[in-house]
mmCIF file of C-alpha atoms in Angstrom:
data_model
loop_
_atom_site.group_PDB
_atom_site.id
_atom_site.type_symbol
_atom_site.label_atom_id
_atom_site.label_comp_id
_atom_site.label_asym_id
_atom_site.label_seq_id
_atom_site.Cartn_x
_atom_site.Cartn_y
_atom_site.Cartn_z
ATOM 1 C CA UNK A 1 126.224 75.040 71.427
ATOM 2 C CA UNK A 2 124.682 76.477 74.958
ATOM 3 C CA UNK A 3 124.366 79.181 76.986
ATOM 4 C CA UNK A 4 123.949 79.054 80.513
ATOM 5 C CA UNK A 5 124.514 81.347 83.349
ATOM 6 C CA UNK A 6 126.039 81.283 86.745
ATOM 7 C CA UNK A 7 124.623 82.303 89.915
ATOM 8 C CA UNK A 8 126.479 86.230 90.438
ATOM 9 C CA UNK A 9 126.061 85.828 93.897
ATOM 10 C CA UNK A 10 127.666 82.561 94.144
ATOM 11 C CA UNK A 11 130.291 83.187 90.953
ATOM 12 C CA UNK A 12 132.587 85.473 91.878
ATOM 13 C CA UNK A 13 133.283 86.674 95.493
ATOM 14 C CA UNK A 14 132.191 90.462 95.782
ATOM 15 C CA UNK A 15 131.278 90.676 92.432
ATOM 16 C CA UNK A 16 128.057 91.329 91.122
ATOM 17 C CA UNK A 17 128.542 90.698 87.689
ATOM 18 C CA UNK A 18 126.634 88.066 85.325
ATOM 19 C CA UNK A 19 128.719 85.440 84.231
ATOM 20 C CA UNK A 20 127.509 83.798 80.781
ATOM 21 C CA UNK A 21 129.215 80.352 79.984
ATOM 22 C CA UNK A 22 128.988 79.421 76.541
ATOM 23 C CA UNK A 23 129.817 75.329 75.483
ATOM 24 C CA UNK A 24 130.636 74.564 72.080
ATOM 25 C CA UNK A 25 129.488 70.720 72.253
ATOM 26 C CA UNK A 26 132.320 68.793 69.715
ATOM 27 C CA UNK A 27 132.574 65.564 70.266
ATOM 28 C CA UNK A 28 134.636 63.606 71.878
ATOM 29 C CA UNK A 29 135.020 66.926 74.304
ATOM 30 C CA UNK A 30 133.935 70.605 74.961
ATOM 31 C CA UNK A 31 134.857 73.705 74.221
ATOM 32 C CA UNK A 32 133.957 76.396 76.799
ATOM 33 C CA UNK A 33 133.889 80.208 76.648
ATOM 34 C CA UNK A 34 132.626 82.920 78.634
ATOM 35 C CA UNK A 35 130.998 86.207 76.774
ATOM 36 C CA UNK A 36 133.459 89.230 77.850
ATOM 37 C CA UNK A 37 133.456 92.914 77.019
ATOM 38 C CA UNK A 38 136.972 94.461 75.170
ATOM 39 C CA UNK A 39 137.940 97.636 75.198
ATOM 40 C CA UNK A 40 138.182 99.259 71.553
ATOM 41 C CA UNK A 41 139.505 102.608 70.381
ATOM 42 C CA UNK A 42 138.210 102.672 67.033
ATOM 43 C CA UNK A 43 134.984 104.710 67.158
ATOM 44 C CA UNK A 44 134.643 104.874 63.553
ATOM 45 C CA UNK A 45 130.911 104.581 61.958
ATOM 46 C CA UNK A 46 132.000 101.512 59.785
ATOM 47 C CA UNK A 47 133.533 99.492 62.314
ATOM 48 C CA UNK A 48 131.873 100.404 65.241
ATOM 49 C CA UNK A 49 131.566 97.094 67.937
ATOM 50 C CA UNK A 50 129.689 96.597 71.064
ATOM 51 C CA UNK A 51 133.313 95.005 71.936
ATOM 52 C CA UNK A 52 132.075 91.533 73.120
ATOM 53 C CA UNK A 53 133.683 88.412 72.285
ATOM 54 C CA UNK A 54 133.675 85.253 73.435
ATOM 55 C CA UNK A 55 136.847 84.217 75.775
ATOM 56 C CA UNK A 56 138.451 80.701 75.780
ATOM 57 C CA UNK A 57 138.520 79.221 79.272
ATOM 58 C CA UNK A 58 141.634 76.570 79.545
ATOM 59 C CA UNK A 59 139.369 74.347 81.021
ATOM 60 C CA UNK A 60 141.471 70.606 80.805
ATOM 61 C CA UNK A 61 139.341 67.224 80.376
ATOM 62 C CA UNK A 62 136.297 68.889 79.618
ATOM 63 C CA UNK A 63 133.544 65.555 78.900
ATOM 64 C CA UNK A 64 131.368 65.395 76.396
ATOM 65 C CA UNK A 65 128.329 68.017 76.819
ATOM 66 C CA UNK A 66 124.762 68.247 75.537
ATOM 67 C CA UNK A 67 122.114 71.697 75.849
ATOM 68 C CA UNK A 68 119.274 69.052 77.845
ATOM 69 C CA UNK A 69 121.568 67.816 80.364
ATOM 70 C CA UNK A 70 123.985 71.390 81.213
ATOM 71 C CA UNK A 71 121.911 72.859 84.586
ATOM 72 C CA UNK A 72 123.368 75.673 86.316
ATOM 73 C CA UNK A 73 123.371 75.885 90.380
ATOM 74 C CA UNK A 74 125.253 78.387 92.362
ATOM 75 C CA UNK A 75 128.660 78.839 90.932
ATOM 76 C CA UNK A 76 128.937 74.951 89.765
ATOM 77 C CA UNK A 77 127.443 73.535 85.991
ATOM 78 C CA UNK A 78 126.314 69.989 86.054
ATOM 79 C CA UNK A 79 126.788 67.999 83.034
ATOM 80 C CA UNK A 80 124.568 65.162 82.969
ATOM 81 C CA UNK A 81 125.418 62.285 80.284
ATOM 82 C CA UNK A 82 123.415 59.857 78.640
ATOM 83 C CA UNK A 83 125.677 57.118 79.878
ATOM 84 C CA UNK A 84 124.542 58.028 83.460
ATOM 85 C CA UNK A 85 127.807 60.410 84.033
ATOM 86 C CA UNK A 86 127.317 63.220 86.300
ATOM 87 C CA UNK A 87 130.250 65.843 86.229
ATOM 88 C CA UNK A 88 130.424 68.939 87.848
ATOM 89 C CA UNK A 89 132.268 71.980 86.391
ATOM 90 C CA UNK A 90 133.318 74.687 89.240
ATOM 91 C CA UNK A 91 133.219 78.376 87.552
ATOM 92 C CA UNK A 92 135.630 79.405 90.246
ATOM 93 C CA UNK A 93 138.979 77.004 89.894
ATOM 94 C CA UNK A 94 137.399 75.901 86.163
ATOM 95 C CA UNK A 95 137.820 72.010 87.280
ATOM 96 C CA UNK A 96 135.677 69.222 87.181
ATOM 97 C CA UNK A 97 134.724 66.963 89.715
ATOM 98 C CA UNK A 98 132.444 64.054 89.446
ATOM 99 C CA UNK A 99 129.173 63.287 90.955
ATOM 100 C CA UNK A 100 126.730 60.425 91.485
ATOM 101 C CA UNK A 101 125.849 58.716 88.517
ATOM 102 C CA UNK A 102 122.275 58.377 87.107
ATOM 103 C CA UNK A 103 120.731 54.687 88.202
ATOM 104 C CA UNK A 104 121.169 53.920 84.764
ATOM 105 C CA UNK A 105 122.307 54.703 81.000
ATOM 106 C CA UNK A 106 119.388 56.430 79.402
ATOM 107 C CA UNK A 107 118.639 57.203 75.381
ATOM 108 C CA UNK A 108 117.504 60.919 75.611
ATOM 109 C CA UNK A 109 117.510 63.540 78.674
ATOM 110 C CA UNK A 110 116.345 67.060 79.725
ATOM 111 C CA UNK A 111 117.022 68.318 82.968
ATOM 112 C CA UNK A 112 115.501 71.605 84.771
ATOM 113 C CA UNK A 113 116.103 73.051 88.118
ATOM 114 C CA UNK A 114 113.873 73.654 91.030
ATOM 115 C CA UNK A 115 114.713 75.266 94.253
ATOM 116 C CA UNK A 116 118.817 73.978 93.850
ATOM 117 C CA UNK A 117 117.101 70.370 93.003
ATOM 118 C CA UNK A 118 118.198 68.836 89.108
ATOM 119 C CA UNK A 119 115.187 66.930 87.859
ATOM 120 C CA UNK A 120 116.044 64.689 85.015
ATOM 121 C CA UNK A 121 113.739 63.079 82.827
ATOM 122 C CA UNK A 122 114.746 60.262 80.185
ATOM 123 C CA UNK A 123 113.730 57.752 78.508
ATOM 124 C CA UNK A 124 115.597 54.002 79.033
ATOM 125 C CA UNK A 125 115.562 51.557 76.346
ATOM 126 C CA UNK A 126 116.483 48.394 75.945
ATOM 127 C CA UNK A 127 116.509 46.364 72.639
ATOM 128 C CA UNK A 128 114.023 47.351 69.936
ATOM 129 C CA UNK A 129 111.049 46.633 72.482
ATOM 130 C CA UNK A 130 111.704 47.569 75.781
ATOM 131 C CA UNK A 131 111.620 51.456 77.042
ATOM 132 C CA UNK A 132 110.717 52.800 79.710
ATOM 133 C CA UNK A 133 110.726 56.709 81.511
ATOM 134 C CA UNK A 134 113.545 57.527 83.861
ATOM 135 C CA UNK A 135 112.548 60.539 86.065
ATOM 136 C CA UNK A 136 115.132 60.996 89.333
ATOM 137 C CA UNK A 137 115.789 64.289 91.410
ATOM 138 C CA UNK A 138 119.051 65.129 92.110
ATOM 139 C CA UNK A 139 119.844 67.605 95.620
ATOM 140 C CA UNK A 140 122.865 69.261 95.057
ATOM 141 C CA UNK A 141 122.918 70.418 98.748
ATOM 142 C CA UNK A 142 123.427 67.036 100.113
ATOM 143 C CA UNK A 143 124.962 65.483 96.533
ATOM 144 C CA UNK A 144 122.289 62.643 96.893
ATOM 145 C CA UNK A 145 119.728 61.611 94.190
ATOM 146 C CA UNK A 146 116.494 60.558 95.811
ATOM 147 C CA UNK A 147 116.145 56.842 96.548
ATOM 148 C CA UNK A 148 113.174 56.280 94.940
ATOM 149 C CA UNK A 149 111.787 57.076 91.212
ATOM 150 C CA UNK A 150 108.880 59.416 90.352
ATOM 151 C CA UNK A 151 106.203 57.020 88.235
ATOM 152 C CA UNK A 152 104.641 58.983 85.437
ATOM 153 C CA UNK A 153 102.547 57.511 82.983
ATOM 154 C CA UNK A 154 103.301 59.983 80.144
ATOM 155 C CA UNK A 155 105.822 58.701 77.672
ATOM 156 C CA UNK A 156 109.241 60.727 77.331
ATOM 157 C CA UNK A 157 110.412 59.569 74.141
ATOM 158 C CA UNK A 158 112.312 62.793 72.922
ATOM 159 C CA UNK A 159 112.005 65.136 76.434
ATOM 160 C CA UNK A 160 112.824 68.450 76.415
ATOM 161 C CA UNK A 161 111.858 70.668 79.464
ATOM 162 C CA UNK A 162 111.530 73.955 81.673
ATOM 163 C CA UNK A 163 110.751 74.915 85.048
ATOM 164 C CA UNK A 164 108.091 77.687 85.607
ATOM 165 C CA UNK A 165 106.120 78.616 88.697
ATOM 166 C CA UNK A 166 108.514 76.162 90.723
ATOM 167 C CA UNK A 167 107.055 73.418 88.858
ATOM 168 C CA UNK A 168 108.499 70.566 86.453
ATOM 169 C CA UNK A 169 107.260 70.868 82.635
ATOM 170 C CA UNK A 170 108.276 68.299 80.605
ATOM 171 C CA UNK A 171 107.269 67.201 76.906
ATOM 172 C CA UNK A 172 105.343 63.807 76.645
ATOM 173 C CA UNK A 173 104.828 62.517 73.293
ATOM 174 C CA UNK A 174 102.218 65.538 72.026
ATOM 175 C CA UNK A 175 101.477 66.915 75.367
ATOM 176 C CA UNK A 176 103.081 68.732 78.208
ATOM 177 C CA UNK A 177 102.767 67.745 81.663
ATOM 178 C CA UNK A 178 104.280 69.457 84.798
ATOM 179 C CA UNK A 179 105.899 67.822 88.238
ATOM 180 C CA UNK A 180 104.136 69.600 91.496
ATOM 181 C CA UNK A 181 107.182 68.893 93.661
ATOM 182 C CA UNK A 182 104.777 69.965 96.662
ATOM 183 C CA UNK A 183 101.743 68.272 95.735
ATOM 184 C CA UNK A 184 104.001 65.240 94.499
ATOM 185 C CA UNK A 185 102.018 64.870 90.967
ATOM 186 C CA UNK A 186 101.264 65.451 87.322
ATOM 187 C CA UNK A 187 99.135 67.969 85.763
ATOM 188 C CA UNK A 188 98.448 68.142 82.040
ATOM 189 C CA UNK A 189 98.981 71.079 80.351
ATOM 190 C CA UNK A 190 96.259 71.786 78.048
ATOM 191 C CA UNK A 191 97.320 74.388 76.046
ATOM 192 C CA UNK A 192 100.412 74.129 73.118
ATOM 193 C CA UNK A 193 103.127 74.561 75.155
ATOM 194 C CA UNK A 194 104.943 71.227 73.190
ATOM 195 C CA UNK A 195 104.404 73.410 69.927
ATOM 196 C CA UNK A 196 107.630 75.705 70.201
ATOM 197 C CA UNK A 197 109.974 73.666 72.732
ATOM 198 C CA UNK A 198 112.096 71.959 70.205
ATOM 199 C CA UNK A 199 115.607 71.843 69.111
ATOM 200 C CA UNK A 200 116.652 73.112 72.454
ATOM 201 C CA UNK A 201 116.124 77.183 71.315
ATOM 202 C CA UNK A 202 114.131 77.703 74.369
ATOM 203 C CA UNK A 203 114.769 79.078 78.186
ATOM 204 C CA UNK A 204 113.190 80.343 81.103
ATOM 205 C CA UNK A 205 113.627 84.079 82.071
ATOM 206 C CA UNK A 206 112.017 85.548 85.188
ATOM 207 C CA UNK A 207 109.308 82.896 85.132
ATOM 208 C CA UNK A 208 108.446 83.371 81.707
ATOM 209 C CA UNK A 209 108.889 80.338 78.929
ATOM 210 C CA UNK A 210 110.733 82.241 75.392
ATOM 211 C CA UNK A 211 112.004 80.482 72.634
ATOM 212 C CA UNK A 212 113.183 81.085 69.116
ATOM 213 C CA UNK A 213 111.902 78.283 67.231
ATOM 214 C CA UNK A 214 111.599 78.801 63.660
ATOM 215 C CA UNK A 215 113.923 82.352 63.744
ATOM 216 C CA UNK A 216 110.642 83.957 65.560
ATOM 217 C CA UNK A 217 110.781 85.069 69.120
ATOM 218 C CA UNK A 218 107.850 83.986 71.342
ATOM 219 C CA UNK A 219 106.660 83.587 75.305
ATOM 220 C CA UNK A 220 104.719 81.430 76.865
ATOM 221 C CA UNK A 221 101.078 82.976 78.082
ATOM 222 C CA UNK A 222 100.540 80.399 80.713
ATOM 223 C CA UNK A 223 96.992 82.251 81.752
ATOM 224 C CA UNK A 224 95.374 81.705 78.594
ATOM 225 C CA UNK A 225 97.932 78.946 77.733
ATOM 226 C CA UNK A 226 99.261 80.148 74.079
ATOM 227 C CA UNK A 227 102.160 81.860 72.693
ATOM 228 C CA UNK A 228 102.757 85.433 71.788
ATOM 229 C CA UNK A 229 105.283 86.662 69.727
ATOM 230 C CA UNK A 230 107.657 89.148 71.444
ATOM 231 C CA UNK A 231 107.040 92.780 70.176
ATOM 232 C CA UNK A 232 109.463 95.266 68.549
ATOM 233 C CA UNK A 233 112.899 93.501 67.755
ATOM 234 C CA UNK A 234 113.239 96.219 64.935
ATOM 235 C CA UNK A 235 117.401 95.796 65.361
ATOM 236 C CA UNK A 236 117.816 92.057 65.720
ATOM 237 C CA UNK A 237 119.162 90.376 62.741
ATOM 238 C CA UNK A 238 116.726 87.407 60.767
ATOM 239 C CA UNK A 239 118.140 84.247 61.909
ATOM 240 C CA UNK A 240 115.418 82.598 59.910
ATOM 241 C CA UNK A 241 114.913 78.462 60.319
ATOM 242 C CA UNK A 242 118.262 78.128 61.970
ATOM 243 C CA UNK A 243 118.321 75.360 64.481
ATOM 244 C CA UNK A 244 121.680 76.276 65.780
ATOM 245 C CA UNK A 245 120.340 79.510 67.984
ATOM 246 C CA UNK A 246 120.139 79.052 71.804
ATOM 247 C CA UNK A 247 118.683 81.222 74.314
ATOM 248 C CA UNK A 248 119.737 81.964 78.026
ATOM 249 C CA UNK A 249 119.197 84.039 80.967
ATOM 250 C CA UNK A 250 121.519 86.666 81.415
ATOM 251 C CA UNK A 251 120.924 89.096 84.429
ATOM 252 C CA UNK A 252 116.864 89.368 83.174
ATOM 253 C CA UNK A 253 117.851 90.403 79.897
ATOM 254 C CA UNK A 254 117.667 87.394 77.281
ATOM 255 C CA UNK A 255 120.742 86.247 75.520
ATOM 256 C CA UNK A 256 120.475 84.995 71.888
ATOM 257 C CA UNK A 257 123.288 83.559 70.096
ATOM 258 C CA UNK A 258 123.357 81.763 66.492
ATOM 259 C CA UNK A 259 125.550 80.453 64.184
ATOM 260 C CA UNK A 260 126.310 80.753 60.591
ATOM 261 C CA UNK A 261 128.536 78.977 57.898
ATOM 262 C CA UNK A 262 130.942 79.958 55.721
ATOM 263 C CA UNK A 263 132.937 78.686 53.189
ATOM 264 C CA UNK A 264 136.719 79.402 53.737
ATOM 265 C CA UNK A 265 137.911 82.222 50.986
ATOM 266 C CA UNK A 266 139.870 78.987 49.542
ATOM 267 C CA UNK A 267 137.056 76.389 49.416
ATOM 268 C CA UNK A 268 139.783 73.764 48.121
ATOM 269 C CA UNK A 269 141.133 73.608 51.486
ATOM 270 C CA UNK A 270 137.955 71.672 52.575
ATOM 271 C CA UNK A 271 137.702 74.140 55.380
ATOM 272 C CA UNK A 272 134.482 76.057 56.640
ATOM 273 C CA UNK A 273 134.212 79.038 59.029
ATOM 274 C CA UNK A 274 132.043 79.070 61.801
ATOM 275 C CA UNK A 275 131.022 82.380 62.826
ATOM 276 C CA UNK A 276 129.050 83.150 66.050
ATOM 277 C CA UNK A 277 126.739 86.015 66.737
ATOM 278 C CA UNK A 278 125.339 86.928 69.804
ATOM 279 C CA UNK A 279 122.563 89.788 70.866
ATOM 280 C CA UNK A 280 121.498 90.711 74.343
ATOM 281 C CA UNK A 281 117.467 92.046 74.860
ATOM 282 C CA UNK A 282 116.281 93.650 77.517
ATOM 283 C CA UNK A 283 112.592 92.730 77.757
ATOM 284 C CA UNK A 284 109.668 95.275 79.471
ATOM 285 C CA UNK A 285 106.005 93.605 79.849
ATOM 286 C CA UNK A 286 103.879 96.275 78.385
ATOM 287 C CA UNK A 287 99.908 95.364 79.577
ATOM 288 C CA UNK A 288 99.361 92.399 80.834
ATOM 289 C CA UNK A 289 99.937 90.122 77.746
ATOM 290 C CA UNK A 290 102.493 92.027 75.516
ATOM 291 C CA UNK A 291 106.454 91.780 76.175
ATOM 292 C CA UNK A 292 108.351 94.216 73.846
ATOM 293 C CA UNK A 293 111.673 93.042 73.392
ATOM 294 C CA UNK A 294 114.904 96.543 72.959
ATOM 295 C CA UNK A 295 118.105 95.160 71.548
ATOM 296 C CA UNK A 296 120.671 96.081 73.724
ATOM 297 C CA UNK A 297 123.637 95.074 71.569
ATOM 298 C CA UNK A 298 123.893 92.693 68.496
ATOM 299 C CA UNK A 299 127.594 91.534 67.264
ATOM 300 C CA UNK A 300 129.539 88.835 65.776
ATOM 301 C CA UNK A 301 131.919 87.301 68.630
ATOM 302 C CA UNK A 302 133.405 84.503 67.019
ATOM 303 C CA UNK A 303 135.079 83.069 64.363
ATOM 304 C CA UNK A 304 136.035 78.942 64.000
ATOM 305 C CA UNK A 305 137.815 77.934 61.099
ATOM 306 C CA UNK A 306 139.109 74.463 62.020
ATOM 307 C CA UNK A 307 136.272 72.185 60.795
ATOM 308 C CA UNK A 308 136.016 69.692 57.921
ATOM 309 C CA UNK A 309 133.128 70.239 54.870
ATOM 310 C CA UNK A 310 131.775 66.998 55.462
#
C-alpha cells in the first residue's frame, strides 16, 4: 500500500485541488485509487461519515509497484523497479509510458526527490559475495539519468530514505547520511534519525521528517537531532504495531491510512476482508519544538474481500 500525491498545479488544469493516489501493491500488478469525497444524505448520529472513499482508477497494465521506488513529480508518478524498470504513470490520461532504465538490476531501492531530480539509492548484488551501492540521479526535465555514479562509502543494504532541507538522507547500515547535491558530498547524521524510518510508515511534510512507526506519531527535530512525538491526536484511532500504515503529504495536512483484517462472516470460504481506514491531520507548530497534530476526519474507505487466508 502507498500514498502519494500529485503536484495540484500540474494535476489538473485550473484546478486547485489535492489529488491523493493511493496503490494497493499485489503482485503480479497494481491496484490504484484516488481518495474522493461522496455526497451523503444520511445525517444520522450513528452513521454519520466524513463521505470519503477510495475511487478505482481503470488504469490498464499497471506494473508491479513498491512504497521505496513510487516518487511523485508534477502530474506524472514514477515507478522505479528492482529489475531496473522505470515506468511513468500520467495522472492526466491515467497511462503509462516507459522511461530509461536503471544501469542495472538492483536488490533493494528508495528513491526521494530533489528540485524535480529522482535520486535512487540501492544496493547491487551479485552471488552470495559480491554487493555493491547503486546511487544514480534521474532529471525528469530532460528524461536523462546522469552519466556518471555518485561513490559513497556507506553501505545501503536495506535503504530507505527522505529528502529534507533540499538534501538526500538515506539509511546506511546504523547510520544516516545525507547527499549535498550543491556541495556534491556526504554528511553523517549524528543523531537517530535511522531509529523510526522503517517499514516505509514515514514521509516528508513541509520540510519536516513524520512517521508512524510502532502506531506512535513522531517528527524529526533536526536542530537538536531527535524525535518528538506529535501532540494531541485525542480522535485518531490506535493503530498499534501495525506495519501496514503509510503516511503522505496531502495539501500540508498529513494523510494516514492503515489496514486491518477480517475474517469473512463465513470463515469456511477461506476468504478475508481487507478493510482500509484513512484520517487526514492538520498539523500547527506550537513553540519552536512542539507540533500538535487536530484530526480533521477519520473513516473507513474501503473494503477488499477477494483474498485467500494463506
Amino acid at each position: 500500500m502507498t500514498l502519494i500525491e500529485t503536484d495540484p498545479s500540474r494535476s489538473l488544469l485550473g484546478n486547485t485541488e489535492n489529488i491523493l493516489y493511493v496503490c494497493l501493491d499485489l503482485y503480479p500488478c497494481s491496484r490504484w485509487y484516488t481518495l474522493c469525497q461522496t455526497l451523503t444524505n444520511d445525517t444520522s448520529e450513528e452513521k454519520k461519515s466524513s463521505g470519503y472513499v477510495l475511487a478505482p482508477l481503470a488504469i490498464p497494465h499497471s506494473p508491479h509497484a513498491r512504497p521505496s521506488g513510487l516518487v511523485a513529480v508534477g502530474s506524472n508518478i514514477y515507478n522505479i523497479e528492482h529489475s531496473s524498470c522505470v515506468s511513468i504513470l500520467n495522472c492526466l490520461s491515467h497511462t503509462w509510458s516507459e522511461a530509461p532504465c536503471l544501469r542495472e538490476k538492483v536488490s533493494s531501492l528508495s528513491a526521494s526527490v530533489v528540485d524535480q531530480k529522482i535520486y535512487v539509492a540501492g544496493r547491487i548484488c551479485k552471488g552470495l559475495y559480491y554487493c555493491k551501492n547503486s546511487f544514480e540521479v534521474f532529471d525528469t526535465k530532460t528524461q536523462i539519468w546522469d552519466p556518471d555514479p555518485i561513490p559513497c562509502e556507506y553501505s545501503f543494504v536495506n535503504p530507505r530514505s527522505a529528502c529534507i532541507d533540499g538534501k538526500f538522507y538515506v539509511n546506511a547500515g546504523t547510520n544516516v547520511v545525507a547527499y549535498d547535491s550543491k556541495e556534491g558530498r556526504w554528511d553523517l547524521d549524528r543523531g537517530n534519525m535511522i531509529d523510526h524510518m522503517h517499514f516505509d510508515c514515514y514521509c516528508e511534510i513541509e520540510n519536516v521528517l513524520y512517521s508512524a512507526y510502532y502506531g506512535v506519531l513522531r517528527w524529526y527535530d533536526t536542530k537538536v537531532r531527535k524525535w518528538r512525538s506529535v501532540m494531541g491526536l485525542l480522535d485518531l484511532p490506535e493503530f498499534h504495531r501495525n506495519i501496514h500504515v503509510r503516511l503522505a503529504d496531502h495539501g500540508g495536512n498529513m494523510a494516514v491510512m492503515w489496514r486491518g483484517d477480517l475474517l469473512d462472516s463465513s470463515p469456511s470460504t477461506g476468504f478475508y476482508k481487507k478493510k482500509f481506514w484513512c484520517a487526514e491531520i492538520a498539523l500547527k507548530r506550537r513553540l519552536s519544538r512542539e507540533i500538535l497534530g487536530i484530526v480533521e476526519w477519520c473513516d473507513h474507505v474501503l473494503t477488499d474481500c477477494n483474498h485467500m487466508v494463506s
